mmCIF file of C-alpha atoms and ligand atoms in Angstrom:
data_model
loop_
_atom_site.group_PDB
_atom_site.id
_atom_site.type_symbol
_atom_site.label_atom_id
_atom_site.label_comp_id
_atom_site.label_asym_id
_atom_site.label_seq_id
_atom_site.Cartn_x
_atom_site.Cartn_y
_atom_site.Cartn_z
ATOM 1 C CA MET R 1 -40.057 -15.372 -10.954
ATOM 2 C CA ILE R 2 -41.818 -11.674 -10.456
ATOM 3 C CA PHE R 3 -45.528 -13.469 -10.351
ATOM 4 C CA ASN R 4 -46.874 -16.851 -10.791
ATOM 5 C CA ILE R 5 -47.124 -16.952 -15.042
ATOM 6 C CA GLU R 6 -49.166 -19.922 -14.434
ATOM 7 C CA GLN R 7 -51.912 -18.658 -12.368
ATOM 8 C CA VAL R 8 -51.720 -15.138 -14.446
ATOM 9 C CA ARG R 9 -52.470 -17.371 -17.606
ATOM 10 C CA ALA R 10 -55.536 -19.367 -15.930
ATOM 11 C CA ASP R 11 -57.295 -16.004 -15.680
ATOM 12 C CA PHE R 12 -57.248 -15.552 -19.442
ATOM 13 C CA PRO R 13 -59.954 -18.037 -21.156
ATOM 14 C CA ILE R 14 -58.847 -17.272 -24.614
ATOM 15 C CA LEU R 15 -55.029 -18.517 -24.123
ATOM 16 C CA GLN R 16 -56.485 -21.792 -23.037
ATOM 17 C CA GLN R 17 -57.186 -22.833 -26.553
ATOM 18 C CA GLN R 18 -55.566 -24.596 -29.463
ATOM 19 C CA ILE R 19 -55.551 -23.214 -33.221
ATOM 20 C CA TYR R 20 -54.569 -25.275 -36.207
ATOM 21 C CA ASN R 21 -54.259 -28.051 -33.303
ATOM 22 C CA ARG R 22 -51.628 -25.978 -31.474
ATOM 23 C CA PRO R 23 -51.801 -23.944 -28.472
ATOM 24 C CA LEU R 24 -52.739 -20.822 -29.161
ATOM 25 C CA VAL R 25 -49.483 -18.466 -28.775
ATOM 26 C CA TYR R 26 -50.772 -14.681 -28.856
ATOM 27 C CA PHE R 27 -47.940 -12.299 -29.822
ATOM 28 C CA ASP R 28 -50.673 -9.362 -31.093
ATOM 29 C CA ASN R 29 -50.916 -7.512 -27.724
ATOM 30 C CA ALA R 30 -49.916 -4.069 -29.533
ATOM 31 C CA ALA R 31 -52.848 -4.471 -31.616
ATOM 32 C CA SER R 32 -54.945 -5.477 -28.527
ATOM 33 C CA THR R 33 -54.468 -7.318 -25.350
ATOM 34 C CA GLN R 34 -56.466 -10.270 -24.281
ATOM 35 C CA LYS R 35 -59.055 -10.174 -21.399
ATOM 36 C CA PRO R 36 -58.901 -11.550 -17.844
ATOM 37 C CA ARG R 37 -61.746 -13.051 -16.241
ATOM 38 C CA GLN R 38 -62.199 -10.422 -13.793
ATOM 39 C CA VAL R 39 -63.092 -8.133 -17.098
ATOM 40 C CA ILE R 40 -65.554 -10.070 -18.635
ATOM 41 C CA ASP R 41 -67.104 -10.950 -15.176
ATOM 42 C CA ALA R 42 -67.543 -7.336 -14.492
ATOM 43 C CA ILE R 43 -69.407 -6.946 -17.875
ATOM 44 C CA ARG R 44 -72.045 -9.736 -16.892
ATOM 45 C CA GLN R 45 -72.127 -8.386 -13.596
ATOM 46 C CA TYR R 46 -72.896 -4.777 -14.683
ATOM 47 C CA TYR R 47 -75.582 -6.606 -16.920
ATOM 48 C CA GLU R 48 -76.934 -8.834 -14.711
ATOM 49 C CA HIS R 49 -77.394 -6.385 -11.693
ATOM 50 C CA ASP R 50 -76.699 -2.689 -12.424
ATOM 51 C CA ASN R 51 -77.632 -1.837 -16.228
ATOM 52 C CA CYS R 52 -78.920 1.202 -16.346
ATOM 53 C CA ASN R 53 -78.358 4.735 -18.518
ATOM 54 C CA ILE R 54 -76.391 6.885 -16.021
ATOM 55 C CA HIS R 55 -76.488 10.601 -15.007
ATOM 56 C CA ARG R 56 -79.843 11.249 -15.347
ATOM 57 C CA GLY R 57 -82.027 8.715 -13.113
ATOM 58 C CA VAL R 58 -83.334 9.583 -9.685
ATOM 59 C CA HIS R 59 -83.908 5.561 -9.256
ATOM 60 C CA TYR R 60 -81.751 2.941 -7.645
ATOM 61 C CA LEU R 61 -80.271 1.338 -10.683
ATOM 62 C CA SER R 62 -79.738 4.644 -12.300
ATOM 63 C CA MET R 63 -77.505 6.001 -9.211
ATOM 64 C CA LYS R 64 -76.039 2.621 -8.757
ATOM 65 C CA ALA R 65 -74.646 2.511 -12.046
ATOM 66 C CA THR R 66 -73.858 6.309 -12.074
ATOM 67 C CA GLU R 67 -71.924 5.504 -8.818
ATOM 68 C CA ALA R 68 -70.360 2.709 -10.968
ATOM 69 C CA TYR R 69 -69.032 4.407 -13.329
ATOM 70 C CA GLU R 70 -67.742 7.504 -11.215
ATOM 71 C CA GLU R 71 -66.041 5.011 -9.633
ATOM 72 C CA ALA R 72 -64.116 3.813 -12.524
ATOM 73 C CA ARG R 73 -63.194 7.370 -13.351
ATOM 74 C CA ARG R 74 -61.590 7.355 -9.782
ATOM 75 C CA GLU R 75 -59.692 4.182 -10.670
ATOM 76 C CA VAL R 76 -58.021 5.972 -13.612
ATOM 77 C CA GLN R 77 -57.359 8.759 -11.968
ATOM 78 C CA GLU R 78 -55.608 6.875 -9.308
ATOM 79 C CA PHE R 79 -53.926 4.979 -11.933
ATOM 80 C CA VAL R 80 -52.199 7.343 -13.746
ATOM 81 C CA HIS R 81 -52.140 9.874 -10.644
ATOM 82 C CA ALA R 82 -54.067 12.417 -11.975
ATOM 83 C CA LYS R 83 -54.508 15.631 -9.472
ATOM 84 C CA ASN R 84 -58.449 15.728 -10.269
ATOM 85 C CA THR R 85 -61.054 13.284 -11.333
ATOM 86 C CA CYS R 86 -62.516 15.929 -13.718
ATOM 87 C CA GLU R 87 -59.220 15.371 -15.456
ATOM 88 C CA ILE R 88 -60.229 12.063 -16.926
ATOM 89 C CA ILE R 89 -62.697 12.245 -19.859
ATOM 90 C CA PHE R 90 -64.085 8.390 -21.151
ATOM 91 C CA THR R 91 -63.581 8.063 -24.800
ATOM 92 C CA LYS R 92 -64.458 5.379 -27.210
ATOM 93 C CA GLY R 93 -60.366 4.683 -27.360
ATOM 94 C CA ALA R 94 -56.841 6.514 -28.425
ATOM 95 C CA THR R 95 -58.079 7.810 -31.565
ATOM 96 C CA GLU R 96 -61.104 9.567 -30.571
ATOM 97 C CA SER R 97 -58.723 11.281 -27.072
ATOM 98 C CA LEU R 98 -56.527 12.441 -29.964
ATOM 99 C CA ASN R 99 -59.055 13.862 -32.358
ATOM 100 C CA LEU R 100 -60.695 15.152 -29.599
ATOM 101 C CA VAL R 101 -57.775 17.253 -28.428
ATOM 102 C CA ALA R 102 -56.547 17.548 -31.929
ATOM 103 C CA SER R 103 -59.917 19.649 -33.079
ATOM 104 C CA SER R 104 -60.867 21.483 -29.790
ATOM 105 C CA PHE R 105 -57.023 22.711 -29.437
ATOM 106 C CA GLY R 106 -57.055 23.674 -33.344
ATOM 107 C CA LYS R 107 -60.176 25.625 -32.826
ATOM 108 C CA ARG R 108 -59.067 27.263 -29.774
ATOM 109 C CA TYR R 109 -55.602 27.819 -29.732
ATOM 110 C CA ILE R 110 -54.052 27.307 -33.938
ATOM 111 C CA ARG R 111 -53.930 30.440 -36.249
ATOM 112 C CA PRO R 112 -52.289 30.440 -39.747
ATOM 113 C CA GLY R 113 -48.869 30.432 -39.198
ATOM 114 C CA ASP R 114 -48.148 28.350 -36.342
ATOM 115 C CA GLU R 115 -46.894 25.227 -35.884
ATOM 116 C CA ILE R 116 -47.158 21.921 -34.050
ATOM 117 C CA VAL R 117 -44.689 19.267 -33.992
ATOM 118 C CA THR R 118 -44.780 15.863 -33.958
ATOM 119 C CA SER R 119 -42.361 12.750 -34.868
ATOM 120 C CA ILE R 120 -42.117 10.295 -37.546
ATOM 121 C CA MET R 121 -42.964 7.336 -35.774
ATOM 122 C CA GLU R 122 -46.543 8.293 -34.715
ATOM 123 C CA HIS R 123 -49.435 6.107 -35.239
ATOM 124 C CA HIS R 124 -51.805 7.168 -37.646
ATOM 125 C CA SER R 125 -54.089 8.643 -35.306
ATOM 126 C CA ASN R 126 -51.350 10.628 -33.652
ATOM 127 C CA PHE R 127 -50.472 12.220 -37.058
ATOM 128 C CA VAL R 128 -53.456 12.489 -39.478
ATOM 129 C CA PRO R 129 -55.854 14.188 -36.951
ATOM 130 C CA TRP R 130 -52.748 17.063 -36.563
ATOM 131 C CA GLN R 131 -51.904 16.828 -39.842
ATOM 132 C CA GLN R 132 -56.068 17.851 -41.231
ATOM 133 C CA MET R 133 -56.536 20.100 -38.346
ATOM 134 C CA CYS R 134 -52.792 22.402 -39.489
ATOM 135 C CA LEU R 135 -53.963 21.839 -43.114
ATOM 136 C CA GLU R 136 -57.399 23.577 -42.265
ATOM 137 C CA ARG R 137 -56.074 26.467 -40.224
ATOM 138 C CA GLY R 138 -53.121 27.407 -42.311
ATOM 139 C CA ALA R 139 -50.634 26.122 -39.842
ATOM 140 C CA THR R 140 -47.451 23.779 -40.166
ATOM 141 C CA LEU R 141 -47.000 20.445 -38.947
ATOM 142 C CA ARG R 142 -42.827 19.738 -38.426
ATOM 143 C CA VAL R 143 -41.794 16.200 -38.061
ATOM 144 C CA LEU R 144 -38.834 15.109 -35.933
ATOM 145 C CA GLY R 145 -37.044 12.290 -37.706
ATOM 146 C CA ILE R 146 -35.390 9.437 -35.840
ATOM 147 C CA ASN R 147 -31.704 7.843 -35.645
ATOM 148 C CA GLU R 148 -30.602 4.513 -36.790
ATOM 149 C CA HIS R 149 -31.758 3.069 -33.295
ATOM 150 C CA GLY R 150 -35.203 4.526 -33.866
ATOM 151 C CA GLU R 151 -34.795 7.450 -31.334
ATOM 152 C CA LEU R 152 -35.452 10.946 -31.124
ATOM 153 C CA ASP R 153 -32.914 13.463 -31.112
ATOM 154 C CA LEU R 154 -33.731 15.891 -28.194
ATOM 155 C CA ASP R 155 -30.601 18.361 -29.756
ATOM 156 C CA VAL R 156 -32.637 18.666 -33.183
ATOM 157 C CA LEU R 157 -36.056 19.163 -31.165
ATOM 158 C CA SER R 158 -35.162 21.605 -29.306
ATOM 159 C CA GLY R 159 -34.179 23.352 -32.887
ATOM 160 C CA MET R 160 -37.001 22.984 -33.980
ATOM 161 C CA LEU R 161 -38.987 24.607 -31.008
ATOM 162 C CA ASN R 162 -39.789 28.726 -31.886
ATOM 163 C CA GLU R 163 -42.303 31.405 -30.884
ATOM 164 C CA LYS R 164 -44.746 29.913 -33.707
ATOM 165 C CA THR R 165 -44.901 26.443 -31.689
ATOM 166 C CA ARG R 166 -48.332 25.795 -29.952
ATOM 167 C CA LEU R 167 -48.096 22.570 -29.000
ATOM 168 C CA ILE R 168 -45.786 19.164 -29.233
ATOM 169 C CA ALA R 169 -47.665 15.949 -29.938
ATOM 170 C CA LEU R 170 -45.603 12.634 -29.112
ATOM 171 C CA THR R 171 -46.082 9.138 -28.439
ATOM 172 C CA HIS R 172 -44.812 7.605 -25.217
ATOM 173 C CA VAL R 173 -43.791 4.470 -26.835
ATOM 174 C CA SER R 174 -43.786 3.634 -30.504
ATOM 175 C CA ASN R 175 -46.046 0.798 -31.466
ATOM 176 C CA VAL R 176 -43.149 -0.130 -34.483
ATOM 177 C CA LEU R 177 -40.214 0.328 -32.838
ATOM 178 C CA GLY R 178 -41.078 -0.179 -29.251
ATOM 179 C CA THR R 179 -38.763 2.952 -28.157
ATOM 180 C CA ILE R 180 -39.729 4.486 -24.790
ATOM 181 C CA ASN R 181 -39.213 8.396 -25.914
ATOM 182 C CA PRO R 182 -37.677 10.606 -23.280
ATOM 183 C CA VAL R 183 -41.307 12.217 -22.250
ATOM 184 C CA LYS R 184 -40.069 13.752 -19.422
ATOM 185 C CA GLU R 185 -37.012 15.430 -20.679
ATOM 186 C CA ILE R 186 -39.255 16.090 -23.454
ATOM 187 C CA VAL R 187 -41.836 18.011 -21.343
ATOM 188 C CA THR R 188 -39.159 19.959 -19.359
ATOM 189 C CA LEU R 189 -37.755 21.236 -22.716
ATOM 190 C CA ALA R 190 -41.239 22.197 -23.706
ATOM 191 C CA HIS R 191 -42.341 23.837 -20.828
ATOM 192 C CA GLN R 192 -39.080 25.841 -20.899
ATOM 193 C CA HIS R 193 -40.937 27.653 -24.329
ATOM 194 C CA ASP R 194 -44.289 27.734 -22.674
ATOM 195 C CA ILE R 195 -45.425 24.706 -25.322
ATOM 196 C CA PRO R 196 -47.841 22.299 -23.963
ATOM 197 C CA VAL R 197 -47.481 18.454 -24.605
ATOM 198 C CA LEU R 198 -49.541 15.705 -25.683
ATOM 199 C CA LEU R 199 -48.493 12.262 -25.081
ATOM 200 C CA ASP R 200 -50.362 9.314 -27.079
ATOM 201 C CA GLY R 201 -49.726 6.920 -24.435
ATOM 202 C CA ALA R 202 -51.538 3.867 -26.256
ATOM 203 C CA GLN R 203 -48.518 1.854 -26.122
ATOM 204 C CA GLY R 204 -47.141 3.448 -23.068
ATOM 205 C CA VAL R 205 -49.778 2.594 -20.347
ATOM 206 C CA SER R 206 -50.215 -1.287 -20.364
ATOM 207 C CA HIS R 207 -46.304 -1.581 -20.022
ATOM 208 C CA LEU R 208 -45.265 0.825 -17.725
ATOM 209 C CA PRO R 209 -46.214 2.619 -14.797
ATOM 210 C CA VAL R 210 -47.550 6.455 -15.513
ATOM 211 C CA ASP R 211 -47.665 9.373 -13.529
ATOM 212 C CA VAL R 212 -49.314 12.120 -15.275
ATOM 213 C CA GLN R 213 -48.214 14.690 -12.577
ATOM 214 C CA GLU R 214 -44.699 13.397 -12.520
ATOM 215 C CA LEU R 215 -44.221 13.530 -16.103
ATOM 216 C CA ASP R 216 -46.135 16.958 -16.011
ATOM 217 C CA CYS R 217 -47.447 16.262 -19.659
ATOM 218 C CA ASP R 218 -50.266 18.613 -20.520
ATOM 219 C CA PHE R 219 -52.628 15.852 -22.456
ATOM 220 C CA TYR R 220 -52.276 11.742 -21.916
ATOM 221 C CA CYS R 221 -54.452 9.706 -24.381
ATOM 222 C CA PHE R 222 -54.912 5.549 -24.265
ATOM 223 C CA SER R 223 -56.780 2.943 -25.511
ATOM 224 C CA GLY R 224 -58.573 0.378 -22.977
ATOM 225 C CA HIS R 225 -58.479 -2.528 -25.555
ATOM 226 C CA LYS R 226 -54.560 -2.448 -25.204
ATOM 227 C CA LEU R 227 -54.942 -2.444 -21.470
ATOM 228 C CA TYR R 228 -56.687 -5.838 -20.913
ATOM 229 C CA ALA R 229 -60.033 -3.685 -20.950
ATOM 230 C CA PRO R 230 -62.769 -3.841 -23.564
ATOM 231 C CA MET R 231 -63.011 -2.326 -26.988
ATOM 232 C CA GLY R 232 -64.304 0.843 -27.390
ATOM 233 C CA THR R 233 -63.300 2.410 -24.264
ATOM 234 C CA GLY R 234 -60.498 4.717 -23.851
ATOM 235 C CA VAL R 235 -59.172 7.945 -21.948
ATOM 236 C CA LEU R 236 -58.025 11.369 -22.256
ATOM 237 C CA TYR R 237 -56.330 12.789 -19.490
ATOM 238 C CA GLY R 238 -55.564 16.621 -19.427
ATOM 239 C CA LYS R 239 -54.473 19.152 -17.101
ATOM 240 C CA GLU R 240 -58.078 21.067 -16.227
ATOM 241 C CA LYS R 241 -56.581 24.623 -17.081
ATOM 242 C CA TYR R 242 -56.599 23.674 -20.679
ATOM 243 C CA LEU R 243 -59.953 21.450 -20.651
ATOM 244 C CA GLU R 244 -61.678 24.399 -18.895
ATOM 245 C CA GLU R 245 -60.282 26.702 -21.980
ATOM 246 C CA LEU R 246 -60.705 23.821 -24.671
ATOM 247 C CA PRO R 247 -64.378 24.353 -26.539
ATOM 248 C CA PRO R 248 -66.306 20.566 -26.727
ATOM 249 C CA TYR R 249 -65.733 18.271 -29.384
ATOM 250 C CA GLN R 250 -69.421 16.647 -29.754
ATOM 251 C CA LEU R 251 -72.817 18.521 -28.890
ATOM 252 C CA GLY R 252 -75.870 16.448 -27.363
ATOM 253 C CA GLY R 253 -77.090 15.357 -24.566
ATOM 254 C CA GLU R 254 -75.149 15.127 -21.125
ATOM 255 C CA MET R 255 -72.462 17.547 -22.178
ATOM 256 C CA ILE R 256 -74.929 20.785 -21.738
ATOM 257 C CA LYS R 257 -76.082 22.724 -18.956
ATOM 258 C CA ASP R 258 -78.987 24.865 -20.333
ATOM 259 C CA VAL R 259 -80.362 24.656 -23.944
ATOM 260 C CA TYR R 260 -82.218 27.801 -24.917
ATOM 261 C CA LEU R 261 -83.604 28.599 -28.725
ATOM 262 C CA ASP R 262 -80.872 30.770 -29.749
ATOM 263 C CA HIS R 263 -77.491 29.466 -27.306
ATOM 264 C CA THR R 264 -76.406 26.198 -24.986
ATOM 265 C CA THR R 265 -74.717 26.885 -21.922
ATOM 266 C CA PHE R 266 -71.916 23.742 -21.591
ATOM 267 C CA ASN R 267 -71.766 21.245 -18.756
ATOM 268 C CA GLU R 268 -68.597 21.214 -16.240
ATOM 269 C CA LEU R 269 -65.576 18.985 -16.438
ATOM 270 C CA PRO R 270 -65.627 16.065 -17.281
ATOM 271 C CA PHE R 271 -69.050 15.760 -18.476
ATOM 272 C CA LYS R 272 -68.640 18.645 -21.095
ATOM 273 C CA PHE R 273 -66.343 16.373 -23.085
ATOM 274 C CA GLU R 274 -68.715 13.007 -22.797
ATOM 275 C CA ALA R 275 -71.814 13.869 -24.825
ATOM 276 C CA GLY R 276 -74.500 11.251 -25.225
ATOM 277 C CA THR R 277 -74.666 7.611 -23.505
ATOM 278 C CA PRO R 278 -71.050 6.575 -22.738
ATOM 279 C CA ASN R 279 -70.018 2.924 -23.010
ATOM 280 C CA VAL R 280 -70.715 1.730 -19.432
ATOM 281 C CA GLU R 281 -70.313 -1.740 -19.728
ATOM 282 C CA GLY R 282 -66.937 -0.932 -21.606
ATOM 283 C CA VAL R 283 -65.961 1.318 -18.401
ATOM 284 C CA MET R 284 -66.789 -1.337 -16.181
ATOM 285 C CA GLY R 285 -64.361 -3.689 -17.566
ATOM 286 C CA LEU R 286 -61.675 -0.908 -17.912
ATOM 287 C CA ARG R 287 -62.083 -0.511 -13.789
ATOM 288 C CA ALA R 288 -61.428 -4.060 -13.309
ATOM 289 C CA ALA R 289 -58.830 -4.555 -15.571
ATOM 290 C CA ILE R 290 -56.862 -1.643 -14.204
ATOM 291 C CA VAL R 291 -57.684 -3.636 -10.417
ATOM 292 C CA TYR R 292 -56.236 -6.534 -11.583
ATOM 293 C CA LEU R 293 -53.096 -4.343 -13.338
ATOM 294 C CA ARG R 294 -52.494 -2.729 -10.230
ATOM 295 C CA ALA R 295 -52.548 -6.157 -8.286
ATOM 296 C CA LEU R 296 -49.827 -7.152 -10.457
ATOM 297 C CA GLY R 297 -47.873 -4.034 -10.527
ATOM 298 C CA MET R 298 -46.987 -2.016 -13.028
ATOM 299 C CA GLU R 299 -43.475 -2.497 -11.862
ATOM 300 C CA ASN R 300 -43.664 -6.491 -11.782
ATOM 301 C CA ILE R 301 -45.530 -6.130 -15.078
ATOM 302 C CA ALA R 302 -42.517 -3.559 -16.669
ATOM 303 C CA SER R 303 -39.513 -6.179 -15.254
ATOM 304 C CA TYR R 304 -40.917 -9.289 -16.139
ATOM 305 C CA GLU R 305 -41.701 -8.046 -19.925
ATOM 306 C CA ALA R 306 -38.654 -6.598 -19.876
ATOM 307 C CA LEU R 307 -37.097 -10.138 -19.177
ATOM 308 C CA LEU R 308 -38.986 -11.306 -22.336
ATOM 309 C CA LEU R 309 -37.823 -8.677 -24.592
ATOM 310 C CA LYS R 310 -34.250 -9.364 -23.363
ATOM 311 C CA TYR R 311 -34.454 -13.203 -24.381
ATOM 312 C CA ALA R 312 -36.380 -12.690 -27.455
ATOM 313 C CA THR R 313 -33.712 -10.244 -28.712
ATOM 314 C CA GLU R 314 -31.020 -12.678 -27.917
ATOM 315 C CA LYS R 315 -32.910 -15.824 -29.510
ATOM 316 C CA LEU R 316 -33.548 -13.962 -32.493
ATOM 317 C CA SER R 317 -30.436 -12.161 -32.954
ATOM 318 C CA ALA R 318 -28.913 -15.277 -33.762
ATOM 319 C CA VAL R 319 -31.263 -15.807 -36.303
ATOM 320 C CA GLU R 320 -29.023 -15.673 -39.550
ATOM 321 C CA GLY R 321 -30.369 -12.683 -42.076
ATOM 322 C CA ILE R 322 -32.667 -11.278 -39.454
ATOM 323 C CA ARG R 323 -32.808 -7.157 -39.252
ATOM 324 C CA PHE R 324 -34.497 -5.218 -36.056
ATOM 325 C CA TYR R 325 -36.303 -2.240 -36.822
ATOM 326 C CA GLY R 326 -35.787 -0.344 -33.686
ATOM 327 C CA THR R 327 -32.940 -1.288 -31.098
ATOM 328 C CA SER R 328 -32.884 1.414 -28.440
ATOM 329 C CA GLN R 329 -31.769 0.796 -24.966
ATOM 330 C CA HIS R 330 -35.138 2.283 -23.562
ATOM 331 C CA LYS R 331 -37.641 -0.342 -25.231
ATOM 332 C CA ALA R 332 -41.198 -1.814 -24.427
ATOM 333 C CA SER R 333 -41.471 -5.225 -24.966
ATOM 334 C CA LEU R 334 -41.917 -5.819 -28.900
ATOM 335 C CA VAL R 335 -39.699 -6.738 -31.507
ATOM 336 C CA SER R 336 -39.882 -5.846 -35.269
ATOM 337 C CA PHE R 337 -38.097 -7.288 -37.683
ATOM 338 C CA LEU R 338 -37.521 -8.674 -41.439
ATOM 339 C CA ILE R 339 -35.671 -11.946 -42.365
ATOM 340 C CA GLY R 340 -33.688 -11.640 -45.492
ATOM 341 C CA ALA R 341 -35.695 -10.887 -48.447
ATOM 342 C CA ILE R 342 -39.059 -12.568 -47.343
ATOM 343 C CA HIS R 343 -42.097 -10.418 -47.330
ATOM 344 C CA PRO R 344 -43.411 -9.875 -44.053
ATOM 345 C CA TYR R 345 -47.033 -10.580 -44.940
ATOM 346 C CA ASP R 346 -45.632 -14.193 -46.471
ATOM 347 C CA ALA R 347 -43.546 -14.806 -43.026
ATOM 348 C CA GLY R 348 -46.724 -14.123 -41.146
ATOM 349 C CA MET R 349 -48.961 -16.504 -42.885
ATOM 350 C CA ILE R 350 -46.600 -19.009 -42.290
ATOM 351 C CA ILE R 351 -46.278 -18.456 -38.488
ATOM 352 C CA ASP R 352 -49.498 -18.257 -38.147
ATOM 353 C CA LYS R 353 -50.110 -21.778 -39.219
ATOM 354 C CA MET R 354 -47.792 -22.567 -36.368
ATOM 355 C CA GLY R 355 -50.416 -21.456 -33.870
ATOM 356 C CA ILE R 356 -48.744 -18.096 -33.229
ATOM 357 C CA ALA R 357 -50.411 -14.723 -33.586
ATOM 358 C CA VAL R 358 -48.095 -11.690 -34.695
ATOM 359 C CA ARG R 359 -48.618 -8.344 -36.556
ATOM 360 C CA THR R 360 -47.130 -7.791 -40.472
ATOM 361 C CA GLY R 361 -47.411 -4.909 -42.409
ATOM 362 C CA HIS R 362 -47.100 -1.162 -41.703
ATOM 363 C CA HIS R 363 -48.703 -1.061 -38.309
ATOM 364 C CA CYS R 364 -50.679 2.271 -39.278
ATOM 365 C CA ALA R 365 -47.319 4.110 -39.669
ATOM 366 C CA MET R 366 -46.831 4.629 -42.930
ATOM 367 C CA PRO R 367 -44.655 7.610 -42.947
ATOM 368 C CA LEU R 368 -42.163 5.599 -40.659
ATOM 369 C CA MET R 369 -42.252 2.785 -42.989
ATOM 370 C CA ASP R 370 -41.297 5.171 -45.992
ATOM 371 C CA SER R 371 -38.697 6.766 -44.201
ATOM 372 C CA LEU R 372 -36.972 3.130 -43.283
ATOM 373 C CA LYS R 373 -37.803 2.572 -46.932
ATOM 374 C CA ILE R 374 -39.339 -0.269 -46.126
ATOM 375 C CA PRO R 375 -42.954 -2.044 -46.911
ATOM 376 C CA GLY R 376 -43.736 -3.139 -43.102
ATOM 377 C CA THR R 377 -42.217 -5.337 -40.363
ATOM 378 C CA VAL R 378 -43.149 -8.664 -38.646
ATOM 379 C CA ARG R 379 -44.229 -7.519 -35.134
ATOM 380 C CA ALA R 380 -44.096 -9.811 -32.189
ATOM 381 C CA SER R 381 -45.388 -7.806 -29.134
ATOM 382 C CA PHE R 382 -45.362 -9.372 -25.625
ATOM 383 C CA ALA R 383 -47.512 -9.224 -22.628
ATOM 384 C CA PHE R 384 -47.174 -10.136 -19.263
ATOM 385 C CA TYR R 385 -48.845 -13.654 -19.712
ATOM 386 C CA ASN R 386 -46.004 -14.789 -22.519
ATOM 387 C CA THR R 387 -43.341 -16.961 -21.633
ATOM 388 C CA MET R 388 -40.005 -17.634 -22.887
ATOM 389 C CA GLU R 389 -41.089 -20.880 -24.132
ATOM 390 C CA GLU R 390 -43.777 -19.608 -26.410
ATOM 391 C CA ILE R 391 -40.875 -17.104 -27.988
ATOM 392 C CA ASP R 392 -38.606 -20.344 -28.454
ATOM 393 C CA GLN R 393 -41.898 -21.091 -30.400
ATOM 394 C CA LEU R 394 -41.511 -18.360 -32.929
ATOM 395 C CA VAL R 395 -38.088 -18.407 -33.000
ATOM 396 C CA SER R 396 -38.663 -22.197 -34.227
ATOM 397 C CA ALA R 397 -41.729 -20.723 -36.514
ATOM 398 C CA ILE R 398 -38.847 -18.304 -38.178
ATOM 399 C CA ALA R 399 -36.501 -21.327 -39.151
ATOM 400 C CA ARG R 400 -39.700 -22.556 -40.922
ATOM 401 C CA VAL R 401 -40.616 -19.727 -42.839
ATOM 402 C CA LYS R 402 -36.574 -19.289 -43.999
ATOM 403 C CA GLU R 403 -36.804 -23.289 -45.172
ATOM 404 C CA MET R 404 -39.934 -22.524 -47.034
ATOM 405 C CA LEU R 405 -39.101 -18.783 -48.244
ATOM 406 C CA SER R 406 -35.269 -18.595 -48.946
HETATM 407 N N1 PLP J 1 -51.311 5.515 -30.614
HETATM 408 C C1 PLP J 1 -50.541 4.348 -30.903
HETATM 409 C C2 PLP J 1 -49.017 4.474 -30.402
HETATM 410 C C3 PLP J 1 -51.421 2.836 -31.251
HETATM 411 O O1 PLP J 1 -50.031 1.847 -31.300
HETATM 412 C C4 PLP J 1 -52.274 2.663 -31.467
HETATM 413 C C5 PLP J 1 -53.009 1.424 -31.571
HETATM 414 O O2 PLP J 1 -52.446 0.187 -32.469
HETATM 415 C C6 PLP J 1 -53.276 4.098 -31.887
HETATM 416 C C7 PLP J 1 -52.680 5.217 -30.964
HETATM 417 C C8 PLP J 1 -54.520 3.753 -31.626
HETATM 418 O O3 PLP J 1 -55.249 3.019 -30.878
HETATM 419 P P1 PLP J 1 -56.996 2.617 -31.030
HETATM 420 O O4 PLP J 1 -56.904 2.301 -32.196
HETATM 421 O O5 PLP J 1 -57.126 1.734 -30.214
HETATM 422 O O6 PLP J 1 -57.802 3.990 -31.315
#
């Protein structure tokens, strides 16, 4: 055992409950993770002792809250190993981070005839903003396909790049297939053509150690709530040279330097991209979540989750009629599957009644579902607080689904 699982589970109050008279088994971690007591306490601590609007006041509380907020930015910077704190922008989630880049990058760099490259395995949040920006600006969105294991083909990607390609926007880890994309190789390839790369890390940071300088990616986005932190928090990492050049995304307080009747000058990084009062309580929780994860060790988390994935894949492979979607060698800890002709929604309903939370449906990846010619899958996504025994319970629940519906 890499860490003490009982001790870890005791940190998560929500996992202690029974649902339908059974202990809750939570396998919907790719949608949102549960929060340790340390995160919940950090929010309480903030409201009981530090609550105030930040960056504006000269009084004690305002300065204390501001210092804590900027300390959180330093924590995030260290967590993803960004070069500067000014490269860390707080947002309300991966979706907002991705919309910010698509909007500002589009305005600054995209002209009619230009091309953006993305992939068929993207979450709608890293697909629709690019699609709509391309439609508005007369550009073309080019979509890279996958092989039968749910992997991207780098030779095909290489053939798609040309002098019109302005950006590659790809997911680090697929929320449906679990595939961990070879993002370092992709960045190297793209940079040979002077093309910047945005990585959607919504499913990356919670499973893998991420070093944005080592990856050399130009943008990296993620949500706090998938990282054991509160809802409504997120991060955009961007290389300073790009963030300096991009126009602001939202306008208002905080992001200005001086406002005149006929024009406005904008604040320095990162504040240029943080208009209005931010989610300070959420950022306090995000900081506590990162401190918690760093104490466990992202390498340890990745190793333990790899064991969970191996165990689940072996056990579920023995179920007759199961078909996996996403069988890459390089996979994060989730399994997407269908059982015979059973609709994923029906399977999910029965599994739920056995106390197990799995996700069913298209997982916000309709282009991928269309290409696979399926309506959706059942997805069980594991976190470091899950156990092999819980996976055994899922296998039993699937046997019950088959009994009832086959
Ligand atoms: N990208 C990926 C790969 C995701 O899995 C998700 C959420 O499931 C998102 C983006 C969007 O995240 P959020 O809804 O937290 O903004």
